[in-house]
Amino acid sequence: MSWNNVSSPIAANQYGWFRYNYDQNRLEFINDETKTVAQTWDIPADQWERIPSKREYCENILRQYDRHATAQKQTN
């Protein structure tokens, strides 16, 4: 795989970071510990480029994940 067509890190948390993979037309979350792709979102490159704040977009994903994880803990 070519690493020339991926963005620099966009947003991060304690578990990993986001990058956009232009070869695969997808947003990727990279696990910080394993350095592997943990989750992907298929977003065509032209749509990705039209997102006004890519960092905010990724941070919103992190917030949604945190809310879901918190709700899961409360139900257990």
mmCIF file of C-alpha atoms in Angstrom:
data_model
loop_
_atom_site.group_PDB
_atom_site.id
_atom_site.type_symbol
_atom_site.label_atom_id
_atom_site.label_comp_id
_atom_site.label_asym_id
_atom_site.label_seq_id
_atom_site.Cartn_x
_atom_site.Cartn_y
_atom_site.Cartn_z
ATOM 1 C CA MET A 1 0.000 0.000 0.000
ATOM 2 C CA SER A 2 1.235 3.451 -0.848
ATOM 3 C CA TRP A 3 1.437 5.852 2.089
ATOM 4 C CA ASN A 4 1.756 8.872 -0.195
ATOM 5 C CA ASN A 5 -1.996 9.231 -0.625
ATOM 6 C CA VAL A 6 -3.068 9.513 2.997
ATOM 7 C CA SER A 7 -3.574 12.712 4.912
ATOM 8 C CA SER A 8 -1.653 13.738 7.964
ATOM 9 C CA PRO A 9 -3.493 13.069 11.259
ATOM 10 C CA ILE A 10 -6.732 15.051 11.414
ATOM 11 C CA ALA A 11 -7.967 14.517 14.982
ATOM 12 C CA ALA A 12 -7.003 12.187 17.801
ATOM 13 C CA ASN A 13 -7.955 10.839 21.192
ATOM 14 C CA GLN A 14 -6.264 8.522 23.697
ATOM 15 C CA TYR A 15 -6.989 5.476 21.482
ATOM 16 C CA GLY A 16 -5.836 6.647 18.068
ATOM 17 C CA TRP A 17 -6.210 9.141 15.265
ATOM 18 C CA PHE A 18 -8.064 9.843 12.025
ATOM 19 C CA ARG A 19 -6.578 10.121 8.565
ATOM 20 C CA TYR A 20 -8.112 10.197 5.106
ATOM 21 C CA ASN A 21 -6.939 7.534 2.659
ATOM 22 C CA TYR A 22 -7.266 8.943 -0.857
ATOM 23 C CA ASP A 23 -6.372 5.609 -2.493
ATOM 24 C CA GLN A 24 -9.277 3.890 -0.742
ATOM 25 C CA ASN A 25 -11.692 6.883 -0.639
ATOM 26 C CA ARG A 26 -12.257 6.452 3.056
ATOM 27 C CA LEU A 27 -11.758 8.020 6.444
ATOM 28 C CA GLU A 28 -9.748 5.741 8.717
ATOM 29 C CA PHE A 29 -9.315 5.559 12.477
ATOM 30 C CA ILE A 30 -5.876 4.207 13.325
ATOM 31 C CA ASN A 31 -5.396 2.409 16.639
ATOM 32 C CA ASP A 32 -2.540 4.116 18.482
ATOM 33 C CA GLU A 33 -1.309 0.915 20.137
ATOM 34 C CA THR A 34 -1.345 -1.424 17.134
ATOM 35 C CA LYS A 35 -0.932 1.194 14.370
ATOM 36 C CA THR A 36 -3.616 -0.636 12.361
ATOM 37 C CA VAL A 37 -6.873 0.571 10.827
ATOM 38 C CA ALA A 38 -9.523 -0.010 13.488
ATOM 39 C CA GLN A 39 -12.535 1.457 11.667
ATOM 40 C CA THR A 40 -13.342 3.015 8.300
ATOM 41 C CA TRP A 41 -15.996 5.276 6.819
ATOM 42 C CA ASP A 42 -16.464 5.229 3.043
ATOM 43 C CA ILE A 43 -16.511 8.849 1.903
ATOM 44 C CA PRO A 44 -15.738 9.691 -1.729
ATOM 45 C CA ALA A 45 -12.776 12.077 -2.027
ATOM 46 C CA ASP A 46 -14.858 14.811 -3.678
ATOM 47 C CA GLN A 47 -17.306 14.755 -0.750
ATOM 48 C CA TRP A 48 -14.433 14.655 1.752
ATOM 49 C CA GLU A 49 -12.895 17.746 0.174
ATOM 50 C CA ARG A 50 -16.197 19.630 0.506
ATOM 51 C CA ILE A 51 -16.396 19.113 4.279
ATOM 52 C CA PRO A 52 -15.715 22.601 5.726
ATOM 53 C CA SER A 53 -13.936 21.409 8.878
ATOM 54 C CA LYS A 54 -12.490 17.929 8.628
ATOM 55 C CA ARG A 55 -11.184 18.135 12.178
ATOM 56 C CA GLU A 56 -14.635 19.033 13.533
ATOM 57 C CA TYR A 57 -16.182 16.203 11.510
ATOM 58 C CA CYS A 58 -13.786 13.710 13.121
ATOM 59 C CA GLU A 59 -14.221 15.210 16.587
ATOM 60 C CA ASN A 60 -17.993 14.752 16.214
ATOM 61 C CA ILE A 61 -17.425 11.050 15.548
ATOM 62 C CA LEU A 62 -15.321 10.854 18.719
ATOM 63 C CA ARG A 63 -18.023 12.635 20.739
ATOM 64 C CA GLN A 64 -20.686 10.237 19.468
ATOM 65 C CA TYR A 65 -18.481 7.279 20.396
ATOM 66 C CA ASP A 66 -17.862 8.714 23.884
ATOM 67 C CA ARG A 67 -21.610 9.259 24.437
ATOM 68 C CA HIS A 68 -22.351 5.709 23.325
ATOM 69 C CA ALA A 69 -19.610 4.247 25.549
ATOM 70 C CA THR A 70 -20.879 6.268 28.531
ATOM 71 C CA ALA A 71 -24.458 5.063 27.964
ATOM 72 C CA GLN A 72 -23.226 1.466 27.732
ATOM 73 C CA LYS A 73 -21.406 1.783 31.067
ATOM 74 C CA GLN A 74 -24.512 3.213 32.734
ATOM 75 C CA THR A 75 -26.700 0.307 31.591
ATOM 76 C CA ASN A 76 -24.272 -2.335 32.842
#
